Short mmCIF file of C-alpha atoms in Angstrom, two decimals:
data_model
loop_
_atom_site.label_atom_id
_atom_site.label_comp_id
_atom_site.label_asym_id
_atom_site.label_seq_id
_atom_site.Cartn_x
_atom_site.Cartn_y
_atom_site.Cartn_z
CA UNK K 25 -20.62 22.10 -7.73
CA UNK K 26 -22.11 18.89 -8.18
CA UNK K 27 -21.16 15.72 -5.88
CA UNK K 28 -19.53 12.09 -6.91
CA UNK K 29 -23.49 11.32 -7.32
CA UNK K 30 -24.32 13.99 -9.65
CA UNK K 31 -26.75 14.96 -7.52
CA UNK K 32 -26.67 19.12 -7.64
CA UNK K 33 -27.24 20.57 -4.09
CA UNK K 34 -25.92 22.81 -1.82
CA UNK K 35 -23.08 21.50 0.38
CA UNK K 36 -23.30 21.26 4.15
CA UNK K 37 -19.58 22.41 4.32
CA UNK K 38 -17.89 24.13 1.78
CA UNK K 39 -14.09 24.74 2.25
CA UNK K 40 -11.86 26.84 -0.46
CA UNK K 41 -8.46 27.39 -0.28
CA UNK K 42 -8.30 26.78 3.73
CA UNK K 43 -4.45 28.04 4.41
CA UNK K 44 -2.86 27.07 7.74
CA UNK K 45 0.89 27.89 8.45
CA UNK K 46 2.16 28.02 11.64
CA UNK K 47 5.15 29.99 12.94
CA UNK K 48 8.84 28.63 13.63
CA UNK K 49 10.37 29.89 16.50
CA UNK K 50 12.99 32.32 15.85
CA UNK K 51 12.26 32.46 12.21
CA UNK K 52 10.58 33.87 9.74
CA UNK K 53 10.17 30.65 8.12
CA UNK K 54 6.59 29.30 8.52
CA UNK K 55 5.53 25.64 8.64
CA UNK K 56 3.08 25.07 5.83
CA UNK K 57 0.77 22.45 7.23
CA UNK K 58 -2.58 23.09 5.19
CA UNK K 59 -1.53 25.08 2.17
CA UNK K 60 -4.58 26.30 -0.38
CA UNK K 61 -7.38 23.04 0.37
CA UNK K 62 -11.14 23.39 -1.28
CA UNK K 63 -13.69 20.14 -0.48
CA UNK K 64 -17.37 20.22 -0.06
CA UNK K 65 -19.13 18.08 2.46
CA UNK K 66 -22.93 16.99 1.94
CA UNK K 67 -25.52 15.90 4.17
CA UNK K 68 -25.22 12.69 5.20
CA UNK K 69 -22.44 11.51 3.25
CA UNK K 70 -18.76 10.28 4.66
CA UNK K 71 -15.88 12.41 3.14
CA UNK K 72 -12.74 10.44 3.98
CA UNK K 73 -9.33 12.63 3.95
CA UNK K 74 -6.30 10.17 3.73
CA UNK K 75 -2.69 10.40 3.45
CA UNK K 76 0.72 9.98 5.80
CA UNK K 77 1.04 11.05 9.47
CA UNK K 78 2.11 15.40 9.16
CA UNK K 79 0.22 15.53 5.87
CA UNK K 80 -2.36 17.89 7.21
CA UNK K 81 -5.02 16.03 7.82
CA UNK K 82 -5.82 16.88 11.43
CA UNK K 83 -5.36 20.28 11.22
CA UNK K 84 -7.90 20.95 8.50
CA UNK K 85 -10.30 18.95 10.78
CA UNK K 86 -9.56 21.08 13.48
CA UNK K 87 -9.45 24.69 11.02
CA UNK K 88 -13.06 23.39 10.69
CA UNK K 89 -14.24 23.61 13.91
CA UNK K 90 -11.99 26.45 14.52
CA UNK K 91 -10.08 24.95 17.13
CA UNK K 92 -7.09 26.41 15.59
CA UNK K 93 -7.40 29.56 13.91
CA UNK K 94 -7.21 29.23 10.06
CA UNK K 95 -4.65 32.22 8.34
CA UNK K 96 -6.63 32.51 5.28
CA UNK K 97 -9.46 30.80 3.46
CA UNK K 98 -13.23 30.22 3.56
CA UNK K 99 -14.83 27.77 5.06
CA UNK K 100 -18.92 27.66 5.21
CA UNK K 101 -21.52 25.51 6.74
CA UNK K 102 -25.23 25.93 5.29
CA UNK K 103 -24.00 28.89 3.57
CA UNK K 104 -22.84 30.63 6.33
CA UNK K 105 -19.35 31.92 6.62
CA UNK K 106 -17.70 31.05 9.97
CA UNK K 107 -14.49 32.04 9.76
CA UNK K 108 -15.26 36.00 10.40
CA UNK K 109 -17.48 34.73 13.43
CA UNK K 110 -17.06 35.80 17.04
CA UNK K 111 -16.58 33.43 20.06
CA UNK K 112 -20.27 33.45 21.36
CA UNK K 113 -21.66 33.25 17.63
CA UNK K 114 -18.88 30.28 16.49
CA UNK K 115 -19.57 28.61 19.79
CA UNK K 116 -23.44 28.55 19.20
CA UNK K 117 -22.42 26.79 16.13
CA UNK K 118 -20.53 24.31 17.77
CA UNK K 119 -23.71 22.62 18.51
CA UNK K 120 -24.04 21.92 14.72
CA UNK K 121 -20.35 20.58 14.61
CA UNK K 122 -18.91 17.91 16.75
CA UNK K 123 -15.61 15.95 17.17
CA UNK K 124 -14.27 12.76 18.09
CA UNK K 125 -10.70 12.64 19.08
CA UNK K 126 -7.97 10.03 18.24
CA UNK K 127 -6.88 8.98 21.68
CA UNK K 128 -9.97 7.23 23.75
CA UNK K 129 -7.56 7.83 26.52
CA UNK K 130 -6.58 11.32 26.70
CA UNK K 131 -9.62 12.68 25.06
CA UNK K 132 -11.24 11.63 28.61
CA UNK K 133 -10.95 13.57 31.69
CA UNK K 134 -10.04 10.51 34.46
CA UNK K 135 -11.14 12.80 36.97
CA UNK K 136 -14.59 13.02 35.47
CA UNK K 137 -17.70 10.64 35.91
CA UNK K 138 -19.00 9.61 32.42
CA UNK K 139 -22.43 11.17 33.39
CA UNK K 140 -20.39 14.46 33.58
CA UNK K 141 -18.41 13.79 30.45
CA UNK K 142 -21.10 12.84 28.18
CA UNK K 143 -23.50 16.05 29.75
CA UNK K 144 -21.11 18.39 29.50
CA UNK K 145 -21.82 19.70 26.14
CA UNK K 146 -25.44 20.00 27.67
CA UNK K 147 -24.24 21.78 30.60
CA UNK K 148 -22.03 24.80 28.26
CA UNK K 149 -24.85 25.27 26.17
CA UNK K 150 -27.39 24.86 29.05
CA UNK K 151 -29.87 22.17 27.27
CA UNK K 152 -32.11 20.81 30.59
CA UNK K 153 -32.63 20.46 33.79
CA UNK K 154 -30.42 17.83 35.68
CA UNK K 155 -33.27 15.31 35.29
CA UNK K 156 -33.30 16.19 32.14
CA UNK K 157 -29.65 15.64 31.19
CA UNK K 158 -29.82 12.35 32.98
CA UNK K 159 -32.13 11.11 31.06
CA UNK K 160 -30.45 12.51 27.82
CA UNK K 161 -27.03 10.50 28.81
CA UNK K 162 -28.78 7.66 29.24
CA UNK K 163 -30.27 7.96 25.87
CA UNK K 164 -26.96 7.91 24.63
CA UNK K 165 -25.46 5.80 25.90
CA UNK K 166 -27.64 3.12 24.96
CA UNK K 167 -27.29 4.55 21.18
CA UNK K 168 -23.69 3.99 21.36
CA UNK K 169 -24.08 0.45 22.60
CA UNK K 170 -23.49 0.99 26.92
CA UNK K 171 -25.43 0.34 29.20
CA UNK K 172 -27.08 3.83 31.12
CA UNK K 173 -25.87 2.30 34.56
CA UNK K 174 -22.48 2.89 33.33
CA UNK K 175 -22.92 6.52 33.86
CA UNK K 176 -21.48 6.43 37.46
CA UNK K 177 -18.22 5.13 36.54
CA UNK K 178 -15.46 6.77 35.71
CA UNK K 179 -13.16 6.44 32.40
CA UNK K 180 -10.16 3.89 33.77
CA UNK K 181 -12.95 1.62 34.01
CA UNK K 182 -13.79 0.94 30.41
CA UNK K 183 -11.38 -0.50 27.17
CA UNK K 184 -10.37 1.49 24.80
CA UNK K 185 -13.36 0.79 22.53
CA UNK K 186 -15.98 1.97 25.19
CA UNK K 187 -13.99 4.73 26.00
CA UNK K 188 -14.42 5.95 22.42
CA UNK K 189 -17.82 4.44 22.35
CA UNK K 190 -18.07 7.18 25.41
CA UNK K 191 -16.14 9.94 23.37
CA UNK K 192 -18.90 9.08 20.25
CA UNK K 193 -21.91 9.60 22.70
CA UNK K 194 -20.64 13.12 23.86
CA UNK K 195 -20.00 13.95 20.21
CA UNK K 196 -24.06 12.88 19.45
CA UNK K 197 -25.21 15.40 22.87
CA UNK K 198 -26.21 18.19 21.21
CA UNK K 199 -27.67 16.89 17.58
CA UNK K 200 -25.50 18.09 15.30
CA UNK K 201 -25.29 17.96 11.64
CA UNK K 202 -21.73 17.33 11.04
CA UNK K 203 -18.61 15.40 13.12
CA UNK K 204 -15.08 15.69 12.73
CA UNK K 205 -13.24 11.78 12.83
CA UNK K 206 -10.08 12.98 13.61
CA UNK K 207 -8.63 9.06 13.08
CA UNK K 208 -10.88 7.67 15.65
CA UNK K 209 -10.26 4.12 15.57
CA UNK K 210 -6.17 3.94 14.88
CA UNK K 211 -5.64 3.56 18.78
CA UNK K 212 -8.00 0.48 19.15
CA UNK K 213 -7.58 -3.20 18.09
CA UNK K 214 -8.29 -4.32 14.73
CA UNK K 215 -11.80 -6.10 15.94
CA UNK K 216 -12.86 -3.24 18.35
CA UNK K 217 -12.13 -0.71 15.11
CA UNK K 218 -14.60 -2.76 12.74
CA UNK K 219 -16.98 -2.68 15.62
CA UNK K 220 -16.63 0.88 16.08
CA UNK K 221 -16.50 1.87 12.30
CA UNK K 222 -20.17 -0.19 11.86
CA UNK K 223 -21.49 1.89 15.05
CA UNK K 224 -20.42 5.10 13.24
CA UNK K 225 -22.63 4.07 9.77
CA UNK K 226 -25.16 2.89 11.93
CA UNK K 227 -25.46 6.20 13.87
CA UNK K 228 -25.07 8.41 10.32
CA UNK K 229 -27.98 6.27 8.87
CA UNK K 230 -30.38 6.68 12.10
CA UNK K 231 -29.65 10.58 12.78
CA UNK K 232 -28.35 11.62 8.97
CA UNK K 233 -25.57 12.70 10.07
CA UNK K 234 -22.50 14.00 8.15
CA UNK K 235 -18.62 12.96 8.93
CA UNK K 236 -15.40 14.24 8.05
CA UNK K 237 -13.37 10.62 8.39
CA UNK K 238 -9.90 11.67 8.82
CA UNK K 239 -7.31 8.41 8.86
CA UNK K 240 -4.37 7.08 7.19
CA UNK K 241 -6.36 3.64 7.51
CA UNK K 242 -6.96 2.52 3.82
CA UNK K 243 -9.38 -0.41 4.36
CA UNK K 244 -11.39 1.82 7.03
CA UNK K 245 -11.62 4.37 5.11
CA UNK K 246 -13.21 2.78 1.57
CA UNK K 247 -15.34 0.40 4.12
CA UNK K 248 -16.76 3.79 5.59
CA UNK K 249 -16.86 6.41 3.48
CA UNK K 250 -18.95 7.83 0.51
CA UNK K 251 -16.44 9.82 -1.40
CA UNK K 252 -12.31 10.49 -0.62
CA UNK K 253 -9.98 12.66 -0.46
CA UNK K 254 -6.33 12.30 -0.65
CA UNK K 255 -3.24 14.98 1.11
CA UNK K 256 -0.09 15.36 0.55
CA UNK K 257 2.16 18.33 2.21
CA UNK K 258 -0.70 20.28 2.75
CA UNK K 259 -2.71 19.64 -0.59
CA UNK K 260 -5.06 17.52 -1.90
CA UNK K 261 -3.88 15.67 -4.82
CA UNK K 262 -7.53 14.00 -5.71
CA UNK K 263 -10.54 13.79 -4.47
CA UNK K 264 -13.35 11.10 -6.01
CA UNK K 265 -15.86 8.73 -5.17
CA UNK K 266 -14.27 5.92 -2.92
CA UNK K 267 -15.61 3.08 -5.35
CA UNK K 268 -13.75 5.12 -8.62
CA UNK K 269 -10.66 6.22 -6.84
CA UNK K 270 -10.14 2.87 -5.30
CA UNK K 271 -10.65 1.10 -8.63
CA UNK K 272 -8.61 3.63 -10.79
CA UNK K 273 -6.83 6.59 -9.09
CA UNK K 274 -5.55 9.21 -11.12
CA UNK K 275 -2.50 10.32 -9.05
CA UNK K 276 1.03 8.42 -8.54
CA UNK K 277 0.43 9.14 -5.28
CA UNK K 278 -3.24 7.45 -4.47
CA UNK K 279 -2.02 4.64 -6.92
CA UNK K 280 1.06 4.03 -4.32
CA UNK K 281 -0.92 4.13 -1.29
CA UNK K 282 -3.24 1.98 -2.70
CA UNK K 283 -0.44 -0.51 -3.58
CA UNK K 284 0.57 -1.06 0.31
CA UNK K 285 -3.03 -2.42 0.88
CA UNK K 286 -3.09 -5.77 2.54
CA UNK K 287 -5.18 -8.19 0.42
CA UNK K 288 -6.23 -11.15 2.77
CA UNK K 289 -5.52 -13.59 -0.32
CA UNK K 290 -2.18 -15.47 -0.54
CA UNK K 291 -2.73 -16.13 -4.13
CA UNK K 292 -3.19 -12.70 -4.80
CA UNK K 293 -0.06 -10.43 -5.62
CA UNK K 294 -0.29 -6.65 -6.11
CA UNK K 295 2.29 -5.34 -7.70
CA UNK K 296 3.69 -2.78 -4.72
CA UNK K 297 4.95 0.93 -5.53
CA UNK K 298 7.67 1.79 -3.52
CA UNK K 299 8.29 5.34 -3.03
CA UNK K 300 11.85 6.37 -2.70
CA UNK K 301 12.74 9.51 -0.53
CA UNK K 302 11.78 10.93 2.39
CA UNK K 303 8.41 13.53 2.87
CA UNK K 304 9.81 16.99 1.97
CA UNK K 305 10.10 19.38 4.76
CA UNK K 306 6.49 21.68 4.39
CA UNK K 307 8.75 24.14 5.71
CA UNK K 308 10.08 24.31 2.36
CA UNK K 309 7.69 22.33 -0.56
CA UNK K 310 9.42 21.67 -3.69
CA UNK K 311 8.60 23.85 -6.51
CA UNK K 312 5.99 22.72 -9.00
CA UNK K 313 4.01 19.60 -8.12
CA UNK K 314 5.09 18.78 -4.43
CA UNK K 315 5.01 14.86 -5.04
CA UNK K 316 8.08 15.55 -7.68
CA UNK K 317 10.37 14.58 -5.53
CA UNK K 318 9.00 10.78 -5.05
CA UNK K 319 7.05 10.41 -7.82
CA UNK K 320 7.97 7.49 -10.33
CA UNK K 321 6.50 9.39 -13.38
CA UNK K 322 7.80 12.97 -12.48
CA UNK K 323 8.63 15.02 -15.53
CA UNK K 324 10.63 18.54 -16.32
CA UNK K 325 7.60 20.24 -16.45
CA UNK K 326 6.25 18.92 -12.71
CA UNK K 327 9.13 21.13 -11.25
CA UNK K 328 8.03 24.09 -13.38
CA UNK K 329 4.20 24.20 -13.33
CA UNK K 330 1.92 23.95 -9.85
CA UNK K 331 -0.80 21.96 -10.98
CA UNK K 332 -4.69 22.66 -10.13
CA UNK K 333 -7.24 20.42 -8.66
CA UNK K 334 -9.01 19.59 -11.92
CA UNK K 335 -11.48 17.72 -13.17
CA UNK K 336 -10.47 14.20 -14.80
CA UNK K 337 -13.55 12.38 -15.19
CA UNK K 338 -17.04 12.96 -14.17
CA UNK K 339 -16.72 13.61 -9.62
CA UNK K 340 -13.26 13.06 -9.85
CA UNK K 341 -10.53 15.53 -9.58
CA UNK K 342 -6.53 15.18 -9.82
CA UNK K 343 -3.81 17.26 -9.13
CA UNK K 344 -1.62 15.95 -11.51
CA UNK K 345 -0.31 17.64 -14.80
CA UNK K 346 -0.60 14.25 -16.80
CA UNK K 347 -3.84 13.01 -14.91
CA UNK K 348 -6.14 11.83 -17.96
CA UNK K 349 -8.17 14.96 -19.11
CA UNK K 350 -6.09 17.09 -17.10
CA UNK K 351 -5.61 19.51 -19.95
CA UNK K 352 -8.90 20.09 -20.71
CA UNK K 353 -10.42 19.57 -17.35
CA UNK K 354 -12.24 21.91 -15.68
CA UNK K 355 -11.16 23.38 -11.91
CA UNK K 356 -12.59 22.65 -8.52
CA UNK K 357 -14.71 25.45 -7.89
#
């Protein structure tokens, strides 16, 4: 498959039809929180992956890294398949694939000096001597904007933006290719998130690396990210690059996300798409095209036919059975 750019290459991380579903107690029922996803990833580019809190965002970031266990699916990074890996193999690989967690707070262990936090991942995969990983922490910590005498203080000391300034330089320990966002500015304030959002671009540019930007933060998300993807109840309903999708979406849902975008311009009115409804249960997904339900433009045939992630336009793919070019469209694949 070729990217947004047109640019045919091999993917860093290719994902198809990643299935997560995870038992209800007492029931056979199963809660269908990632339901049949395919993306690729590429080196050095931002994918962002959008939509509203329970869409199944942070769970395919997690199915990544295999912090949960996927139930079906493939998911490969430079062309290897990790999903059949053992512990001691997928944890070797860990050093390729990184995360940084929501909460600056709980992500932290209080108990911990930030020396021990941020060499930690050195430690497990025992990288250096203690000089060594002194030295290494320091490094990092200057990357990520601190300064190395920090290192001997411990995690109630800091603000919520150093703290995931702190979270950022254990991600960067071991070099890898590829981190997992898992919405890692919603908890800070809305001047600490731009600061920590231009630290991120600054870091991808300097060490090439590769993010998976996971947030329900609109703005953040175009301001970082190369191309986007968009969830709903366990699906991805479009996937483009972030200029093209935020200019024209193709999906009633993107187009009513967009809508609730702030626009710091009093003159300005966008004309706002309310959707109507609650989220479905993704115990039980409607039948057909799971945005039915909401959707302003649903028709007979949405509750009938499942549409496919297809192709619309050159890099950009819809899930919707009256997306332009939808009939003759070719699949994600």
């Amino acid at each position: 498959m070729e990217n947004s750019n047109g640019i045919g290459r091999e993917p860093l991380v290719k994902v198809r039809e990643l299935v997560k579903h995870f038992p209800v107690e007492g029931s056979d029922d199963v809660v269908r929180a990632v339901d049949g996803v395919s993306f690729d990833i590429f080196e050095g580019e931002t994918l962002g992956l959008v939509g509203e809190s329970g869409c199944g965002k942070s769970t395919v970031g997690k199915s990544l890294l295999r912090l949960i266990e996927p139930t079906s699916g493939s998911i490969s990074f430079e062309g290897l398949e990790i999903t059949a890996l053992d512990s001691r193999k997928m944890q070797k690989l860990r050093r390729e694939m990184q995360i940084i967690f929501q909460d600056p707070y709980s992500s932290l262990n209080p108990r911990l000096s930030i020396f021990r936090i941020v060499s930690e991942p050195l430690k497990i995969h025992r990288i250096g001597s203690k000089s060594e990983q002194k030295e290494r922490v320091a490094e990092l910590l200057s990357k990520v904007g601190l300064d190395p005498r920090y290192m001997s203080r411990y995690p109630h000391e800091f603000s919520g933006g150093q703290r995931q300034r702190i979270g950022i330089a254990r991600a960067l320990a071991l070099n890898p290719k590829l981190i997992i966002a898992d919405e890692p500015v919603s908890a800070l304030d809305v001047s600490v998130q731009a600061q920590v959002v231009n630290l991120m671009q600054d870091l991808q540019k300097e060490l090439g690396l590769a993010y998976l930007f996971i947030s329900h933060g609109l703005a953040v998300v175009e301001h970082i990210s190369v191309r986007v993807a968009v969830m709903y109840l366990g699906k991805i309903v479009e996937i483009a690059d972030s200029t093209e999708l935020y200019a024209g979406p193709k999906h009633p849902y993107t187009k009513a996300l967009l809508s609730a975008i702030p626009i710091p311009d009093p003159k300005f009115k966008r004309e706002r798409i309310v959707l109507t409804g609650d989220v479905p249960t993704p115990i039980d997904p409607p039948s057909g095209c799971r945005f039915r339900t909401r959707c302003p433009a649903a028709r007979k045939d949405c509750a009938e036919i499942e549409p496919e992630l297809r192709e619309v336009s050159k890099g950009h793919y819809s899930a919707c059975l009256f997306a332009e070019g939808y009939e003759t469209g070719a699949p994600f694949a």
